[in-house]
Backbone atoms as SQL, in Angstrom:
CREATE TABLE atoms (id INTEGER PRIMARY KEY, chain TEXT, resi INTEGER, resn TEXT, atom TEXT, x REAL, y REAL, z REAL);
INSERT INTO atoms VALUES
  (1, 'A', 1, 'LYS', 'N', 0.844, -1.183, 0.000),
  (2, 'A', 1, 'LYS', 'CA', 0.000, 0.000, 0.000),
  (3, 'A', 1, 'LYS', 'C', 0.877, 1.230, 0.000),
  (4, 'A', 2, 'SER', 'N', 0.309, 2.250, -0.566),
  (5, 'A', 2, 'SER', 'CA', 1.055, 3.506, -0.591),
  (6, 'A', 2, 'SER', 'C', 0.841, 4.243, 0.722),
  (7, 'A', 3, 'GLU', 'N', 1.730, 5.171, 0.944),
  (8, 'A', 3, 'GLU', 'CA', 1.623, 5.977, 2.164),
  (9, 'A', 3, 'GLU', 'C', 0.309, 6.731, 2.208),
  (10, 'A', 4, 'ALA', 'N', -0.154, 7.207, 1.069),
  (11, 'A', 4, 'ALA', 'CA', -1.407, 7.958, 0.994),
  (12, 'A', 4, 'ALA', 'C', -2.578, 7.053, 1.355),
  (13, 'A', 5, 'SER', 'N', -2.518, 5.823, 0.897),
  (14, 'A', 5, 'SER', 'CA', -3.583, 4.876, 1.174),
  (15, 'A', 5, 'SER', 'C', -3.622, 4.542, 2.662),
  (16, 'A', 6, 'VAL', 'N', -2.471, 4.339, 3.271),
  (17, 'A', 6, 'VAL', 'CA', -2.394, 4.053, 4.709),
  (18, 'A', 6, 'VAL', 'C', -2.891, 5.255, 5.499),
  (19, 'A', 7, 'LEU', 'N', -2.497, 6.443, 5.073),
  (20, 'A', 7, 'LEU', 'CA', -2.925, 7.668, 5.734),
  (21, 'A', 7, 'LEU', 'C', -4.438, 7.845, 5.619),
  (22, 'A', 8, 'LEU', 'N', -4.983, 7.558, 4.429),
  (23, 'A', 8, 'LEU', 'CA', -6.432, 7.668, 4.208),
  (24, 'A', 8, 'LEU', 'C', -7.174, 6.652, 5.074),
  (25, 'A', 9, 'THR', 'N', -6.678, 5.435, 5.153),
  (26, 'A', 9, 'THR', 'CA', -7.291, 4.401, 5.995),
  (27, 'A', 9, 'THR', 'C', -7.241, 4.814, 7.467),
  (28, 'A', 10, 'ALA', 'N', -6.118, 5.354, 7.902),
  (29, 'A', 10, 'ALA', 'CA', -5.981, 5.811, 9.288),
  (30, 'A', 10, 'ALA', 'C', -6.937, 6.957, 9.580),
  (31, 'A', 11, 'ALA', 'N', -7.091, 7.872, 8.611),
  (32, 'A', 11, 'ALA', 'CA', -7.996, 9.009, 8.788),
  (33, 'A', 11, 'ALA', 'C', -9.442, 8.526, 8.895),
  (34, 'A', 12, 'ARG', 'N', -9.797, 7.557, 8.024),
  (35, 'A', 12, 'ARG', 'CA', -11.165, 7.019, 8.076),
  (36, 'A', 12, 'ARG', 'C', -11.415, 6.290, 9.394),
  (37, 'A', 13, 'LEU', 'N', -10.445, 5.516, 9.835),
  (38, 'A', 13, 'LEU', 'CA', -10.574, 4.795, 11.106),
  (39, 'A', 13, 'LEU', 'C', -10.708, 5.772, 12.269),
  (40, 'A', 14, 'ALA', 'N', -9.910, 6.814, 12.289),
  (41, 'A', 14, 'ALA', 'CA', -9.982, 7.836, 13.337),
  (42, 'A', 14, 'ALA', 'C', -11.338, 8.529, 13.306),
  (43, 'A', 15, 'ASP', 'N', -11.818, 8.796, 12.058),
  (44, 'A', 15, 'ASP', 'CA', -13.110, 9.447, 11.901),
  (45, 'A', 15, 'ASP', 'C', -14.220, 8.554, 12.447),
  (46, 'A', 16, 'LYS', 'N', -14.158, 7.235, 12.157),
  (47, 'A', 16, 'LYS', 'CA', -15.154, 6.293, 12.668),
  (48, 'A', 16, 'LYS', 'C', -15.097, 6.219, 14.189),
  (49, 'A', 17, 'GLN', 'N', -13.891, 6.196, 14.742),
  (50, 'A', 17, 'GLN', 'CA', -13.749, 6.134, 16.196),
  (51, 'A', 17, 'GLN', 'C', -14.287, 7.410, 16.840),
  (52, 'A', 18, 'ARG', 'N', -14.007, 8.552, 16.176),
  (53, 'A', 18, 'ARG', 'CA', -14.508, 9.823, 16.698),
  (54, 'A', 18, 'ARG', 'C', -16.027, 9.834, 16.633),
  (55, 'A', 19, 'LEU', 'N', -16.578, 9.350, 15.524),
  (56, 'A', 19, 'LEU', 'CA', -18.023, 9.277, 15.378),
  (57, 'A', 19, 'LEU', 'C', -18.589, 8.311, 16.404),
  (58, 'A', 20, 'SER', 'N', -17.918, 7.211, 16.613),
  (59, 'A', 20, 'SER', 'CA', -18.363, 6.231, 17.587),
  (60, 'A', 20, 'SER', 'C', -18.350, 6.840, 18.991),
  (61, 'A', 21, 'ALA', 'N', -17.331, 7.584, 19.319),
  (62, 'A', 21, 'ALA', 'CA', -17.259, 8.247, 20.618),
  (63, 'A', 21, 'ALA', 'C', -18.379, 9.276, 20.743),
  (64, 'A', 22, 'ALA', 'N', -18.662, 9.993, 19.660),
  (65, 'A', 22, 'ALA', 'CA', -19.733, 10.988, 19.682),
  (66, 'A', 22, 'ALA', 'C', -21.082, 10.301, 19.871),
  (67, 'A', 23, 'VAL', 'N', -21.257, 9.156, 19.219),
  (68, 'A', 23, 'VAL', 'CA', -22.497, 8.405, 19.377),
  (69, 'A', 23, 'VAL', 'C', -22.632, 7.910, 20.817),
  (70, 'A', 24, 'GLN', 'N', -21.532, 7.443, 21.395),
  (71, 'A', 24, 'GLN', 'CA', -21.567, 6.990, 22.785),
  (72, 'A', 24, 'GLN', 'C', -21.936, 8.129, 23.727),
  (73, 'A', 25, 'VAL', 'N', -21.369, 9.294, 23.494),
  (74, 'A', 25, 'VAL', 'CA', -21.692, 10.462, 24.315),
  (75, 'A', 25, 'VAL', 'C', -23.166, 10.800, 24.156),
  (76, 'A', 26, 'GLU', 'N', -23.631, 10.773, 22.922),
  (77, 'A', 26, 'GLU', 'CA', -25.040, 11.076, 22.662),
  (78, 'A', 26, 'GLU', 'C', -25.946, 10.081, 23.388),
  (79, 'A', 27, 'GLN', 'N', -25.594, 8.806, 23.365),
  (80, 'A', 27, 'GLN', 'CA', -26.396, 7.797, 24.043),
  (81, 'A', 27, 'GLN', 'C', -26.371, 7.994, 25.556),
  (82, 'A', 28, 'ARG', 'N', -25.193, 8.309, 26.075),
  (83, 'A', 28, 'ARG', 'CA', -25.085, 8.545, 27.520),
  (84, 'A', 28, 'ARG', 'C', -25.909, 9.763, 27.951),
  (85, 'A', 29, 'VAL', 'N', -25.835, 10.808, 27.144),
  (86, 'A', 29, 'VAL', 'CA', -26.609, 12.015, 27.455),
  (87, 'A', 29, 'VAL', 'C', -28.097, 11.687, 27.395),
  (88, 'A', 30, 'GLY', 'N', -28.502, 10.917, 26.386),
  (89, 'A', 30, 'GLY', 'CA', -29.905, 10.515, 26.274),
  (90, 'A', 30, 'GLY', 'C', -30.363, 9.715, 27.474),
  (91, 'A', 31, 'GLN', 'N', -29.539, 8.777, 27.914),
  (92, 'A', 31, 'GLN', 'CA', -29.875, 7.980, 29.098),
  (93, 'A', 31, 'GLN', 'C', -29.964, 8.853, 30.351),
  (94, 'A', 32, 'PHE', 'N', -29.037, 9.800, 30.459),
  (95, 'A', 32, 'PHE', 'CA', -29.039, 10.715, 31.606),
  (96, 'A', 32, 'PHE', 'C', -30.323, 11.545, 31.617),
  (97, 'A', 33, 'VAL', 'N', -30.698, 12.048, 30.444),
  (98, 'A', 33, 'VAL', 'CA', -31.911, 12.866, 30.348),
  (99, 'A', 33, 'VAL', 'C', -33.143, 12.031, 30.713),
  (100, 'A', 34, 'GLU', 'N', -33.215, 10.794, 30.239),
  (101, 'A', 34, 'GLU', 'CA', -34.345, 9.928, 30.584),
  (102, 'A', 34, 'GLU', 'C', -34.398, 9.654, 32.083),
  (103, 'A', 35, 'THR', 'N', -33.245, 9.386, 32.674),
  (104, 'A', 35, 'THR', 'CA', -33.188, 9.149, 34.125),
  (105, 'A', 35, 'THR', 'C', -33.621, 10.393, 34.888),
  (106, 'A', 36, 'LEU', 'N', -33.147, 11.532, 34.443),
  (107, 'A', 36, 'LEU', 'CA', -33.512, 12.792, 35.090),
  (108, 'A', 36, 'LEU', 'C', -35.009, 13.058, 34.952),
  (109, 'A', 37, 'GLN', 'N', -35.576, 12.783, 33.783),
  (110, 'A', 37, 'GLN', 'CA', -37.011, 12.964, 33.591),
  (111, 'A', 37, 'GLN', 'C', -37.801, 12.046, 34.525),
  (112, 'A', 38, 'ASP', 'N', -37.368, 10.786, 34.637),
  (113, 'A', 38, 'ASP', 'CA', -38.044, 9.855, 35.549),
  (114, 'A', 38, 'ASP', 'C', -37.989, 10.365, 36.985),
  (115, 'A', 39, 'LEU', 'N', -36.834, 10.865, 37.386),
  (116, 'A', 39, 'LEU', 'CA', -36.682, 11.401, 38.732),
  (117, 'A', 39, 'LEU', 'C', -37.602, 12.605, 38.946),
  (118, 'A', 40, 'LEU', 'N', -37.640, 13.504, 37.985),
  (119, 'A', 40, 'LEU', 'CA', -38.492, 14.690, 38.106),
  (120, 'A', 40, 'LEU', 'C', -39.973, 14.314, 38.131),
  (121, 'A', 41, 'LEU', 'N', -40.351, 13.344, 37.314),
  (122, 'A', 41, 'LEU', 'CA', -41.744, 12.889, 37.334),
  (123, 'A', 41, 'LEU', 'C', -42.095, 12.286, 38.689),
  (124, 'A', 42, 'SER', 'N', -41.172, 11.526, 39.238),
  (125, 'A', 42, 'SER', 'CA', -41.396, 10.923, 40.553),
  (126, 'A', 42, 'SER', 'C', -41.542, 11.996, 41.630),
  (127, 'A', 43, 'GLN', 'N', -40.662, 12.983, 41.606),
  (128, 'A', 43, 'GLN', 'CA', -40.738, 14.066, 42.597),
  (129, 'A', 43, 'GLN', 'C', -42.017, 14.878, 42.409),
  (130, 'A', 44, 'ASN', 'N', -42.388, 15.135, 41.171),
  (131, 'A', 44, 'ASN', 'CA', -43.611, 15.879, 40.890),
  (132, 'A', 44, 'ASN', 'C', -44.819, 15.107, 41.403),
  (133, 'A', 45, 'HIS', 'N', -44.814, 13.798, 41.197),
  (134, 'A', 45, 'HIS', 'CA', -45.908, 12.962, 41.704),
  (135, 'A', 45, 'HIS', 'C', -45.966, 13.035, 43.226),
  (136, 'A', 46, 'MET', 'N', -44.793, 12.956, 43.870),
  (137, 'A', 46, 'MET', 'CA', -44.749, 13.004, 45.325),
  (138, 'A', 46, 'MET', 'C', -45.266, 14.343, 45.842),
  (139, 'A', 47, 'LEU', 'N', -44.910, 15.424, 45.183),
  (140, 'A', 47, 'LEU', 'CA', -45.421, 16.732, 45.590),
  (141, 'A', 47, 'LEU', 'C', -46.933, 16.790, 45.433),
  (142, 'A', 48, 'GLY', 'N', -47.431, 16.192, 44.374),
  (143, 'A', 48, 'GLY', 'CA', -48.879, 16.142, 44.167),
  (144, 'A', 48, 'GLY', 'C', -49.564, 15.359, 45.265),
  (145, 'A', 49, 'VAL', 'N', -48.939, 14.270, 45.699),
  (146, 'A', 49, 'VAL', 'CA', -49.494, 13.470, 46.790),
  (147, 'A', 49, 'VAL', 'C', -49.524, 14.296, 48.065),
  (148, 'A', 50, 'TYR', 'N', -48.425, 15.002, 48.360),
  (149, 'A', 50, 'TYR', 'CA', -48.389, 15.836, 49.569),
  (150, 'A', 50, 'TYR', 'C', -49.440, 16.936, 49.502),
  (151, 'A', 51, 'GLU', 'N', -49.570, 17.558, 48.334),
  (152, 'A', 51, 'GLU', 'CA', -50.547, 18.638, 48.182),
  (153, 'A', 51, 'GLU', 'C', -51.959, 18.109, 48.382),
  (154, 'A', 52, 'GLU', 'N', -52.273, 16.982, 47.788),
  (155, 'A', 52, 'GLU', 'CA', -53.605, 16.390, 47.933),
  (156, 'A', 52, 'GLU', 'C', -53.859, 15.981, 49.372),
  (157, 'A', 53, 'SER', 'N', -52.845, 15.434, 50.029),
  (158, 'A', 53, 'SER', 'CA', -52.980, 15.040, 51.421),
  (159, 'A', 53, 'SER', 'C', -53.261, 16.257, 52.301),
  (160, 'A', 54, 'ALA', 'N', -52.530, 17.323, 52.073),
  (161, 'A', 54, 'ALA', 'CA', -52.742, 18.553, 52.854),
  (162, 'A', 54, 'ALA', 'C', -54.131, 19.127, 52.594),
  (163, 'A', 55, 'ARG', 'N', -54.553, 19.102, 51.349),
  (164, 'A', 55, 'ARG', 'CA', -55.869, 19.639, 50.993),
  (165, 'A', 55, 'ARG', 'C', -56.976, 18.823, 51.668),
  (166, 'A', 56, 'SER', 'N', -56.866, 17.501, 51.632),
  (167, 'A', 56, 'SER', 'CA', -57.907, 16.674, 52.242),
  (168, 'A', 56, 'SER', 'C', -57.893, 16.812, 53.764),
  (169, 'A', 57, 'GLU', 'N', -56.709, 16.944, 54.361),
  (170, 'A', 57, 'GLU', 'CA', -56.622, 17.141, 55.810),
  (171, 'A', 57, 'GLU', 'C', -57.254, 18.471, 56.214),
  (172, 'A', 58, 'LYS', 'N', -57.014, 19.505, 55.439),
  (173, 'A', 58, 'LYS', 'CA', -57.609, 20.810, 55.736),
  (174, 'A', 58, 'LYS', 'C', -59.133, 20.733, 55.636),
  (175, 'A', 59, 'ALA', 'N', -59.631, 20.058, 54.608),
  (176, 'A', 59, 'ALA', 'CA', -61.078, 19.908, 54.445),
  (177, 'A', 59, 'ALA', 'C', -61.661, 19.115, 55.611),
  (178, 'A', 60, 'ARG', 'N', -60.946, 18.064, 56.043),
  (179, 'A', 60, 'ARG', 'CA', -61.406, 17.263, 57.170),
  (180, 'A', 60, 'ARG', 'C', -61.481, 18.093, 58.449),
  (181, 'A', 61, 'GLN', 'N', -60.443, 18.911, 58.679),
  (182, 'A', 61, 'GLN', 'CA', -60.435, 19.757, 59.874),
  (183, 'A', 61, 'GLN', 'C', -61.574, 20.768, 59.840),
  (184, 'A', 62, 'GLN', 'N', -61.796, 21.372, 58.675),
  (185, 'A', 62, 'GLN', 'CA', -62.878, 22.344, 58.570),
  (186, 'A', 62, 'GLN', 'C', -64.235, 21.682, 58.777),
  (187, 'A', 63, 'ALA', 'N', -64.390, 20.473, 58.247),
  (188, 'A', 63, 'ALA', 'CA', -65.654, 19.760, 58.432),
  (189, 'A', 63, 'ALA', 'C', -65.833, 19.357, 59.884),
  (190, 'A', 64, 'THR', 'N', -64.739, 18.941, 60.527),
  (191, 'A', 64, 'THR', 'CA', -64.807, 18.532, 61.923),
  (192, 'A', 64, 'THR', 'C', -65.162, 19.715, 62.809),
  (193, 'A', 65, 'LEU', 'N', -64.488, 20.807, 62.585),
  (194, 'A', 65, 'LEU', 'CA', -64.757, 21.992, 63.396),
  (195, 'A', 65, 'LEU', 'C', -66.090, 22.610, 63.018),
  (196, 'A', 66, 'GLY', 'N', -66.330, 22.732, 61.733),
  (197, 'A', 66, 'GLY', 'CA', -67.579, 23.313, 61.258),
  (198, 'A', 66, 'GLY', 'C', -67.783, 24.739, 61.727),
  (199, 'A', 67, 'LEU', 'N', -66.725, 25.405, 62.081),
  (200, 'A', 67, 'LEU', 'CA', -66.841, 26.762, 62.605),
  (201, 'A', 67, 'LEU', 'C', -66.086, 27.746, 61.737),
  (202, 'A', 68, 'ASP', 'N', -66.657, 28.915, 61.625),
  (203, 'A', 68, 'ASP', 'CA', -65.880, 29.985, 61.017),
  (204, 'A', 68, 'ASP', 'C', -65.568, 30.989, 62.132),
  (205, 'A', 69, 'LEU', 'N', -64.940, 32.072, 61.825),
  (206, 'A', 69, 'LEU', 'CA', -64.493, 33.020, 62.848),
  (207, 'A', 69, 'LEU', 'C', -65.655, 33.595, 63.644),
  (208, 'A', 70, 'SER', 'N', -66.753, 33.908, 62.992),
  (209, 'A', 70, 'SER', 'CA', -67.892, 34.481, 63.720),
  (210, 'A', 70, 'SER', 'C', -68.471, 33.470, 64.711),
  (211, 'A', 71, 'ASP', 'N', -68.461, 32.181, 64.345),
  (212, 'A', 71, 'ASP', 'CA', -68.925, 31.150, 65.285),
  (213, 'A', 71, 'ASP', 'C', -68.024, 31.085, 66.507),
  (214, 'A', 72, 'VAL', 'N', -66.734, 31.190, 66.285),
  (215, 'A', 72, 'VAL', 'CA', -65.777, 31.156, 67.398),
  (216, 'A', 72, 'VAL', 'C', -65.992, 32.365, 68.308),
  (217, 'A', 73, 'LEU', 'N', -66.152, 33.537, 67.712),
  (218, 'A', 73, 'LEU', 'CA', -66.381, 34.743, 68.518),
  (219, 'A', 73, 'LEU', 'C', -67.682, 34.645, 69.300),
  (220, 'A', 74, 'ASP', 'N', -68.736, 34.106, 68.690),
  (221, 'A', 74, 'ASP', 'CA', -70.008, 33.923, 69.400),
  (222, 'A', 74, 'ASP', 'C', -69.837, 32.985, 70.589),
  (223, 'A', 75, 'GLU', 'N', -69.090, 31.908, 70.391),
  (224, 'A', 75, 'GLU', 'CA', -68.872, 30.956, 71.477),
  (225, 'A', 75, 'GLU', 'C', -68.081, 31.591, 72.618),
  (226, 'A', 76, 'VAL', 'N', -67.085, 32.401, 72.291),
  (227, 'A', 76, 'VAL', 'CA', -66.305, 33.092, 73.320),
  (228, 'A', 76, 'VAL', 'C', -67.209, 34.046, 74.099),
  (229, 'A', 77, 'GLN', 'N', -68.072, 34.750, 73.393),
  (230, 'A', 77, 'GLN', 'CA', -68.975, 35.689, 74.050),
  (231, 'A', 77, 'GLN', 'C', -69.974, 34.944, 74.946),
  (232, 'A', 78, 'ARG', 'N', -70.512, 33.821, 74.476),
  (233, 'A', 78, 'ARG', 'CA', -71.430, 33.026, 75.299),
  (234, 'A', 78, 'ARG', 'C', -70.731, 32.526, 76.562),
  (235, 'A', 79, 'GLN', 'N', -69.503, 32.074, 76.411),
  (236, 'A', 79, 'GLN', 'CA', -68.750, 31.564, 77.564),
  (237, 'A', 79, 'GLN', 'C', -68.491, 32.693, 78.572),
  (238, 'A', 80, 'ALA', 'N', -68.127, 33.873, 78.086),
  (239, 'A', 80, 'ALA', 'CA', -67.877, 35.015, 78.979),
  (240, 'A', 80, 'ALA', 'C', -69.156, 35.414, 79.707),
  (241, 'A', 81, 'THR', 'N', -70.273, 35.409, 79.001),
  (242, 'A', 81, 'THR', 'CA', -71.567, 35.740, 79.613),
  (243, 'A', 81, 'THR', 'C', -71.924, 34.720, 80.692),
  (244, 'A', 82, 'ARG', 'N', -71.703, 33.456, 80.405),
  (245, 'A', 82, 'ARG', 'CA', -71.994, 32.396, 81.375),
  (246, 'A', 82, 'ARG', 'C', -71.147, 32.570, 82.633),
  (247, 'A', 83, 'GLU', 'N', -69.866, 32.869, 82.457),
  (248, 'A', 83, 'GLU', 'CA', -68.985, 33.060, 83.612),
  (249, 'A', 83, 'GLU', 'C', -69.429, 34.258, 84.450),
  (250, 'A', 84, 'MET', 'N', -69.849, 35.361, 83.804),
  (251, 'A', 84, 'MET', 'CA', -70.325, 36.530, 84.556),
  (252, 'A', 84, 'MET', 'C', -71.597, 36.207, 85.331),
  (253, 'A', 85, 'LEU', 'N', -72.502, 35.446, 84.716),
  (254, 'A', 85, 'LEU', 'CA', -73.730, 35.078, 85.412),
  (255, 'A', 85, 'LEU', 'C', -73.442, 34.187, 86.619),
  (256, 'A', 86, 'LEU', 'N', -72.478, 33.277, 86.470),
  (257, 'A', 86, 'LEU', 'CA', -72.108, 32.436, 87.610),
  (258, 'A', 86, 'LEU', 'C', -71.499, 33.264, 88.740),
  (259, 'A', 87, 'GLU', 'N', -70.676, 34.240, 88.382),
  (260, 'A', 87, 'GLU', 'CA', -70.103, 35.142, 89.402),
  (261, 'A', 87, 'GLU', 'C', -71.198, 35.951, 90.074),
  (262, 'A', 88, 'LEU', 'N', -72.153, 36.459, 89.288),
  (263, 'A', 88, 'LEU', 'CA', -73.272, 37.224, 89.837),
  (264, 'A', 88, 'LEU', 'C', -74.110, 36.347, 90.773),
  (265, 'A', 89, 'ASP', 'N', -74.311, 35.116, 90.392),
  (266, 'A', 89, 'ASP', 'CA', -75.067, 34.185, 91.219),
  (267, 'A', 89, 'ASP', 'C', -74.356, 33.950, 92.546),
  (268, 'A', 90, 'ASP', 'N', -73.026, 33.713, 92.465),
  (269, 'A', 90, 'ASP', 'CA', -72.257, 33.518, 93.703),
  (270, 'A', 90, 'ASP', 'C', -72.353, 34.749, 94.600),
  (271, 'A', 91, 'THR', 'N', -72.210, 35.921, 93.998),
  (272, 'A', 91, 'THR', 'CA', -72.286, 37.177, 94.767),
  (273, 'A', 91, 'THR', 'C', -73.674, 37.347, 95.371),
  (274, 'A', 92, 'TRP', 'N', -74.711, 37.068, 94.596),
  (275, 'A', 92, 'TRP', 'CA', -76.082, 37.204, 95.080),
  (276, 'A', 92, 'TRP', 'C', -76.313, 36.332, 96.301),
  (277, 'A', 93, 'TRP', 'N', -75.871, 35.072, 96.219),
  (278, 'A', 93, 'TRP', 'CA', -76.121, 34.169, 97.334),
  (279, 'A', 93, 'TRP', 'C', -75.268, 34.528, 98.548),
  (280, 'A', 94, 'ALA', 'N', -74.098, 35.083, 98.319),
  (281, 'A', 94, 'ALA', 'CA', -73.280, 35.554, 99.443),
  (282, 'A', 94, 'ALA', 'C', -73.961, 36.737, 100.140),
  (283, 'A', 95, 'LEU', 'N', -74.499, 37.672, 99.351),
  (284, 'A', 95, 'LEU', 'CA', -75.240, 38.809, 99.912),
  (285, 'A', 95, 'LEU', 'C', -76.504, 38.335, 100.626),
  (286, 'A', 96, 'ARG', 'N', -77.193, 37.434, 100.007),
  (287, 'A', 96, 'ARG', 'CA', -78.449, 36.915, 100.579),
  (288, 'A', 96, 'ARG', 'C', -78.171, 36.249, 101.929),
  (289, 'A', 97, 'ALA', 'N', -77.055, 35.520, 102.006),
  (290, 'A', 97, 'ALA', 'CA', -76.716, 34.854, 103.258),
  (291, 'A', 97, 'ALA', 'C', -76.447, 35.898, 104.346),
  (292, 'A', 98, 'LYS', 'N', -75.760, 36.999, 103.991),
  (293, 'A', 98, 'LYS', 'CA', -75.466, 38.039, 104.980),
  (294, 'A', 98, 'LYS', 'C', -76.740, 38.777, 105.381),
  (295, 'A', 99, 'LEU', 'N', -77.634, 38.993, 104.419),
  (296, 'A', 99, 'LEU', 'CA', -78.898, 39.684, 104.739),
  (297, 'A', 99, 'LEU', 'C', -79.810, 38.822, 105.621),
  (298, 'A', 100, 'ASP', 'N', -79.756, 37.533, 105.400),
  (299, 'A', 100, 'ASP', 'CA', -80.628, 36.629, 106.168),
  (300, 'A', 100, 'ASP', 'C', -80.118, 36.432, 107.599),
  (301, 'A', 101, 'ASP', 'N', -78.866, 36.716, 107.866),
  (302, 'A', 101, 'ASP', 'CA', -78.331, 36.545, 109.217),
  (303, 'A', 101, 'ASP', 'C', -78.842, 37.579, 110.124);
């Protein structure tokens, strides 16, 4: 073989090896991207599960309590009124006992 022929064969072989290396890199990058997509889909699914869980728990708490702010304020006011009436009752009976003596 001539030197030119050997050089041409070497150039073609190097070109094939370079192309082969480029193909390998491309395949590795493709595999990495697929793995990353699977991971992101999994994390996205998990976040969706957490969000749905939080939403259902909040709905459960609201249903259990069944109260809004005005209901809470009304209950506080009723409790305060009840406590004042009990104090008034205690005071009344203490006065009544002193008057009856």
